Amino acid sequence: MGDVLLALSIPVLVFGGGIYAACDCWWRRRHPAPPSPYTHRAARLAEQDMLLLAEEIVDDAYAAFGPLYDAPAASPAPGPAGPPAALSSRPSRPASTSDRVPSPPAAVQKP
């Protein structure tokens, strides 16, 4: 008799564990835990650290390569400022304006 009870107790325990897991899953779906303020604070602190690191990288890069992007002094050497028009792959465009006014919409082209 003891062996029969032991053999039947294993499926009962497995079935009971499945019922418990299903009820626990149902309960947690119906009653979710409120978000922890510590996780939001940790995310904000990580974002601030990432921004500080990015600013440091940009500042170091500008310190290293900034002179390359500064406007060159007027050179006394004669010659065109850019590549010849024959070598240019795109047609020349007018210089963009410094104001923040949006450009007019493009004309509609019918096929």
mmCIF file with all atom_site columns, C-alpha atoms in Angstrom:
data_model
loop_
_atom_site.group_PDB
_atom_site.id
_atom_site.type_symbol
_atom_site.label_atom_id
_atom_site.label_alt_id
_atom_site.label_comp_id
_atom_site.label_asym_id
_atom_site.label_entity_id
_atom_site.label_seq_id
_atom_site.pdbx_PDB_ins_code
_atom_site.Cartn_x
_atom_site.Cartn_y
_atom_site.Cartn_z
_atom_site.occupancy
_atom_site.B_iso_or_equiv
_atom_site.pdbx_formal_charge
_atom_site.auth_seq_id
_atom_site.auth_comp_id
_atom_site.auth_asym_id
_atom_site.auth_atom_id
_atom_site.pdbx_PDB_model_num
ATOM 1   C CA . MET A 1 1   ? 0.000  0.000  0.000   1.00 0.00 ? 1   MET A CA 1
ATOM 2   C CA . GLY A 1 2   ? 2.873  2.373  0.773   1.00 0.00 ? 2   GLY A CA 1
ATOM 3   C CA . ASP A 1 3   ? 4.315  1.960  -2.721  1.00 0.00 ? 3   ASP A CA 1
ATOM 4   C CA . VAL A 1 4   ? 0.955  2.736  -4.335  1.00 0.00 ? 4   VAL A CA 1
ATOM 5   C CA . LEU A 1 5   ? 0.550  5.936  -2.320  1.00 0.00 ? 5   LEU A CA 1
ATOM 6   C CA . LEU A 1 6   ? 4.096  6.988  -3.199  1.00 0.00 ? 6   LEU A CA 1
ATOM 7   C CA . ALA A 1 7   ? 3.502  6.266  -6.886  1.00 0.00 ? 7   ALA A CA 1
ATOM 8   C CA . LEU A 1 8   ? 0.219  8.223  -6.892  1.00 0.00 ? 8   LEU A CA 1
ATOM 9   C CA . SER A 1 9   ? 1.603  11.131 -4.894  1.00 0.00 ? 9   SER A CA 1
ATOM 10  C CA . ILE A 1 10  ? 4.032  12.126 -7.671  1.00 0.00 ? 10  ILE A CA 1
ATOM 11  C CA . PRO A 1 11  ? 1.347  12.868 -10.334 1.00 0.00 ? 11  PRO A CA 1
ATOM 12  C CA . VAL A 1 12  ? -0.776 14.619 -7.698  1.00 0.00 ? 12  VAL A CA 1
ATOM 13  C CA . LEU A 1 13  ? 2.140  16.874 -6.737  1.00 0.00 ? 13  LEU A CA 1
ATOM 14  C CA . VAL A 1 14  ? 2.917  17.648 -10.397 1.00 0.00 ? 14  VAL A CA 1
ATOM 15  C CA . PHE A 1 15  ? -0.745 18.401 -11.121 1.00 0.00 ? 15  PHE A CA 1
ATOM 16  C CA . GLY A 1 16  ? -1.008 20.541 -7.972  1.00 0.00 ? 16  GLY A CA 1
ATOM 17  C CA . GLY A 1 17  ? 2.124  22.474 -8.964  1.00 0.00 ? 17  GLY A CA 1
ATOM 18  C CA . GLY A 1 18  ? 0.630  23.149 -12.402 1.00 0.00 ? 18  GLY A CA 1
ATOM 19  C CA . ILE A 1 19  ? -2.627 24.395 -10.878 1.00 0.00 ? 19  ILE A CA 1
ATOM 20  C CA . TYR A 1 20  ? -0.652 26.646 -8.492  1.00 0.00 ? 20  TYR A CA 1
ATOM 21  C CA . ALA A 1 21  ? 1.437  28.061 -11.362 1.00 0.00 ? 21  ALA A CA 1
ATOM 22  C CA . ALA A 1 22  ? -1.656 28.740 -13.480 1.00 0.00 ? 22  ALA A CA 1
ATOM 23  C CA . CYS A 1 23  ? -3.440 30.499 -10.603 1.00 0.00 ? 23  CYS A CA 1
ATOM 24  C CA . ASP A 1 24  ? -0.336 32.523 -9.745  1.00 0.00 ? 24  ASP A CA 1
ATOM 25  C CA . CYS A 1 25  ? 0.034  33.612 -13.379 1.00 0.00 ? 25  CYS A CA 1
ATOM 26  C CA . TRP A 1 26  ? -3.651 34.574 -13.528 1.00 0.00 ? 26  TRP A CA 1
ATOM 27  C CA . TRP A 1 27  ? -3.381 36.550 -10.269 1.00 0.00 ? 27  TRP A CA 1
ATOM 28  C CA . ARG A 1 28  ? -0.269 38.453 -11.399 1.00 0.00 ? 28  ARG A CA 1
ATOM 29  C CA . ARG A 1 29  ? -1.884 39.387 -14.705 1.00 0.00 ? 29  ARG A CA 1
ATOM 30  C CA . ARG A 1 30  ? -4.957 40.758 -12.949 1.00 0.00 ? 30  ARG A CA 1
ATOM 31  C CA . HIS A 1 31  ? -2.993 42.545 -10.209 1.00 0.00 ? 31  HIS A CA 1
ATOM 32  C CA . PRO A 1 32  ? 0.308  43.870 -11.626 1.00 0.00 ? 32  PRO A CA 1
ATOM 33  C CA . ALA A 1 33  ? 2.811  45.373 -9.230  1.00 0.00 ? 33  ALA A CA 1
ATOM 34  C CA . PRO A 1 34  ? 3.228  49.148 -9.422  1.00 0.00 ? 34  PRO A CA 1
ATOM 35  C CA . PRO A 1 35  ? 6.430  50.305 -11.100 1.00 0.00 ? 35  PRO A CA 1
ATOM 36  C CA . SER A 1 36  ? 9.274  50.824 -8.710  1.00 0.00 ? 36  SER A CA 1
ATOM 37  C CA . PRO A 1 37  ? 10.542 54.404 -8.445  1.00 0.00 ? 37  PRO A CA 1
ATOM 38  C CA . TYR A 1 38  ? 14.040 53.028 -7.987  1.00 0.00 ? 38  TYR A CA 1
ATOM 39  C CA . THR A 1 39  ? 14.088 51.576 -11.491 1.00 0.00 ? 39  THR A CA 1
ATOM 40  C CA . HIS A 1 40  ? 13.012 54.907 -13.001 1.00 0.00 ? 40  HIS A CA 1
ATOM 41  C CA . ARG A 1 41  ? 15.614 56.751 -10.948 1.00 0.00 ? 41  ARG A CA 1
ATOM 42  C CA . ALA A 1 42  ? 18.289 54.285 -11.992 1.00 0.00 ? 42  ALA A CA 1
ATOM 43  C CA . ALA A 1 43  ? 17.312 54.757 -15.634 1.00 0.00 ? 43  ALA A CA 1
ATOM 44  C CA . ARG A 1 44  ? 17.523 58.551 -15.291 1.00 0.00 ? 44  ARG A CA 1
ATOM 45  C CA . LEU A 1 45  ? 20.931 58.325 -13.615 1.00 0.00 ? 45  LEU A CA 1
ATOM 46  C CA . ALA A 1 46  ? 22.196 55.980 -16.325 1.00 0.00 ? 46  ALA A CA 1
ATOM 47  C CA . GLU A 1 47  ? 20.915 58.381 -18.986 1.00 0.00 ? 47  GLU A CA 1
ATOM 48  C CA . GLN A 1 48  ? 22.694 61.306 -17.325 1.00 0.00 ? 48  GLN A CA 1
ATOM 49  C CA . ASP A 1 49  ? 25.931 59.317 -17.123 1.00 0.00 ? 49  ASP A CA 1
ATOM 50  C CA . MET A 1 50  ? 25.622 58.377 -20.791 1.00 0.00 ? 50  MET A CA 1
ATOM 51  C CA . LEU A 1 51  ? 25.037 62.011 -21.793 1.00 0.00 ? 51  LEU A CA 1
ATOM 52  C CA . LEU A 1 52  ? 28.040 63.178 -19.775 1.00 0.00 ? 52  LEU A CA 1
ATOM 53  C CA . LEU A 1 53  ? 30.205 60.533 -21.413 1.00 0.00 ? 53  LEU A CA 1
ATOM 54  C CA . ALA A 1 54  ? 28.945 61.520 -24.876 1.00 0.00 ? 54  ALA A CA 1
ATOM 55  C CA . GLU A 1 55  ? 29.644 65.200 -24.164 1.00 0.00 ? 55  GLU A CA 1
ATOM 56  C CA . GLU A 1 56  ? 33.154 64.306 -23.032 1.00 0.00 ? 56  GLU A CA 1
ATOM 57  C CA . ILE A 1 57  ? 33.757 62.307 -26.220 1.00 0.00 ? 57  ILE A CA 1
ATOM 58  C CA . VAL A 1 58  ? 32.490 65.163 -28.401 1.00 0.00 ? 58  VAL A CA 1
ATOM 59  C CA . ASP A 1 59  ? 34.559 67.727 -26.510 1.00 0.00 ? 59  ASP A CA 1
ATOM 60  C CA . ASP A 1 60  ? 37.706 65.613 -26.867 1.00 0.00 ? 60  ASP A CA 1
ATOM 61  C CA . ALA A 1 61  ? 37.050 65.093 -30.567 1.00 0.00 ? 61  ALA A CA 1
ATOM 62  C CA . TYR A 1 62  ? 36.482 68.806 -31.120 1.00 0.00 ? 62  TYR A CA 1
ATOM 63  C CA . ALA A 1 63  ? 39.650 69.631 -29.221 1.00 0.00 ? 63  ALA A CA 1
ATOM 64  C CA . ALA A 1 64  ? 41.579 67.206 -31.407 1.00 0.00 ? 64  ALA A CA 1
ATOM 65  C CA . PHE A 1 65  ? 39.987 67.964 -34.784 1.00 0.00 ? 65  PHE A CA 1
ATOM 66  C CA . GLY A 1 66  ? 38.551 71.455 -34.261 1.00 0.00 ? 66  GLY A CA 1
ATOM 67  C CA . PRO A 1 67  ? 41.352 73.249 -36.098 1.00 0.00 ? 67  PRO A CA 1
ATOM 68  C CA . LEU A 1 68  ? 40.573 71.205 -39.205 1.00 0.00 ? 68  LEU A CA 1
ATOM 69  C CA . TYR A 1 69  ? 37.054 72.614 -39.317 1.00 0.00 ? 69  TYR A CA 1
ATOM 70  C CA . ASP A 1 70  ? 37.870 76.241 -38.557 1.00 0.00 ? 70  ASP A CA 1
ATOM 71  C CA . ALA A 1 71  ? 37.478 78.640 -41.469 1.00 0.00 ? 71  ALA A CA 1
ATOM 72  C CA . PRO A 1 72  ? 40.812 78.850 -43.283 1.00 0.00 ? 72  PRO A CA 1
ATOM 73  C CA . ALA A 1 73  ? 42.457 82.223 -43.613 1.00 0.00 ? 73  ALA A CA 1
ATOM 74  C CA . ALA A 1 74  ? 42.298 83.890 -47.022 1.00 0.00 ? 74  ALA A CA 1
ATOM 75  C CA . SER A 1 75  ? 45.034 82.205 -48.977 1.00 0.00 ? 75  SER A CA 1
ATOM 76  C CA . PRO A 1 76  ? 47.038 84.300 -51.404 1.00 0.00 ? 76  PRO A CA 1
ATOM 77  C CA . ALA A 1 77  ? 47.278 81.358 -53.832 1.00 0.00 ? 77  ALA A CA 1
ATOM 78  C CA . PRO A 1 78  ? 45.128 81.877 -56.922 1.00 0.00 ? 78  PRO A CA 1
ATOM 79  C CA . GLY A 1 79  ? 42.709 79.173 -57.980 1.00 0.00 ? 79  GLY A CA 1
ATOM 80  C CA . PRO A 1 80  ? 39.093 78.142 -57.684 1.00 0.00 ? 80  PRO A CA 1
ATOM 81  C CA . ALA A 1 81  ? 37.658 77.521 -54.248 1.00 0.00 ? 81  ALA A CA 1
ATOM 82  C CA . GLY A 1 82  ? 36.180 74.125 -55.138 1.00 0.00 ? 82  GLY A CA 1
ATOM 83  C CA . PRO A 1 83  ? 36.529 71.385 -57.707 1.00 0.00 ? 83  PRO A CA 1
ATOM 84  C CA . PRO A 1 84  ? 35.993 72.276 -61.366 1.00 0.00 ? 84  PRO A CA 1
ATOM 85  C CA . ALA A 1 85  ? 32.405 72.116 -62.571 1.00 0.00 ? 85  ALA A CA 1
ATOM 86  C CA . ALA A 1 86  ? 33.270 69.265 -64.935 1.00 0.00 ? 86  ALA A CA 1
ATOM 87  C CA . LEU A 1 87  ? 34.367 67.085 -61.996 1.00 0.00 ? 87  LEU A CA 1
ATOM 88  C CA . SER A 1 88  ? 31.384 67.882 -59.806 1.00 0.00 ? 88  SER A CA 1
ATOM 89  C CA . SER A 1 89  ? 28.919 64.988 -59.603 1.00 0.00 ? 89  SER A CA 1
ATOM 90  C CA . ARG A 1 90  ? 25.969 67.168 -58.566 1.00 0.00 ? 90  ARG A CA 1
ATOM 91  C CA . PRO A 1 91  ? 24.783 70.439 -60.008 1.00 0.00 ? 91  PRO A CA 1
ATOM 92  C CA . SER A 1 92  ? 25.654 73.445 -57.918 1.00 0.00 ? 92  SER A CA 1
ATOM 93  C CA . ARG A 1 93  ? 23.020 74.595 -55.455 1.00 0.00 ? 93  ARG A CA 1
ATOM 94  C CA . PRO A 1 94  ? 22.586 78.002 -53.930 1.00 0.00 ? 94  PRO A CA 1
ATOM 95  C CA . ALA A 1 95  ? 23.961 78.415 -50.447 1.00 0.00 ? 95  ALA A CA 1
ATOM 96  C CA . SER A 1 96  ? 21.474 77.699 -47.696 1.00 0.00 ? 96  SER A CA 1
ATOM 97  C CA . THR A 1 97  ? 20.103 80.615 -45.757 1.00 0.00 ? 97  THR A CA 1
ATOM 98  C CA . SER A 1 98  ? 20.927 81.106 -42.119 1.00 0.00 ? 98  SER A CA 1
ATOM 99  C CA . ASP A 1 99  ? 17.348 81.839 -41.095 1.00 0.00 ? 99  ASP A CA 1
ATOM 100 C CA . ARG A 1 100 ? 15.072 79.106 -39.737 1.00 0.00 ? 100 ARG A CA 1
ATOM 101 C CA . VAL A 1 101 ? 12.216 79.683 -42.173 1.00 0.00 ? 101 VAL A CA 1
ATOM 102 C CA . PRO A 1 102 ? 11.020 76.428 -43.770 1.00 0.00 ? 102 PRO A CA 1
ATOM 103 C CA . SER A 1 103 ? 11.559 76.125 -47.471 1.00 0.00 ? 103 SER A CA 1
ATOM 104 C CA . PRO A 1 104 ? 8.540  76.193 -49.777 1.00 0.00 ? 104 PRO A CA 1
ATOM 105 C CA . PRO A 1 105 ? 7.130  72.792 -50.743 1.00 0.00 ? 105 PRO A CA 1
ATOM 106 C CA . ALA A 1 106 ? 8.333  71.203 -53.944 1.00 0.00 ? 106 ALA A CA 1
ATOM 107 C CA . ALA A 1 107 ? 6.149  71.245 -57.009 1.00 0.00 ? 107 ALA A CA 1
ATOM 108 C CA . VAL A 1 108 ? 4.098  68.140 -57.681 1.00 0.00 ? 108 VAL A CA 1
ATOM 109 C CA . GLN A 1 109 ? 5.359  66.142 -60.634 1.00 0.00 ? 109 GLN A CA 1
ATOM 110 C CA . LYS A 1 110 ? 2.849  64.113 -62.584 1.00 0.00 ? 110 LYS A CA 1
ATOM 111 C CA . PRO A 1 111 ? 4.109  60.922 -64.212 1.00 0.00 ? 111 PRO A CA 1
#
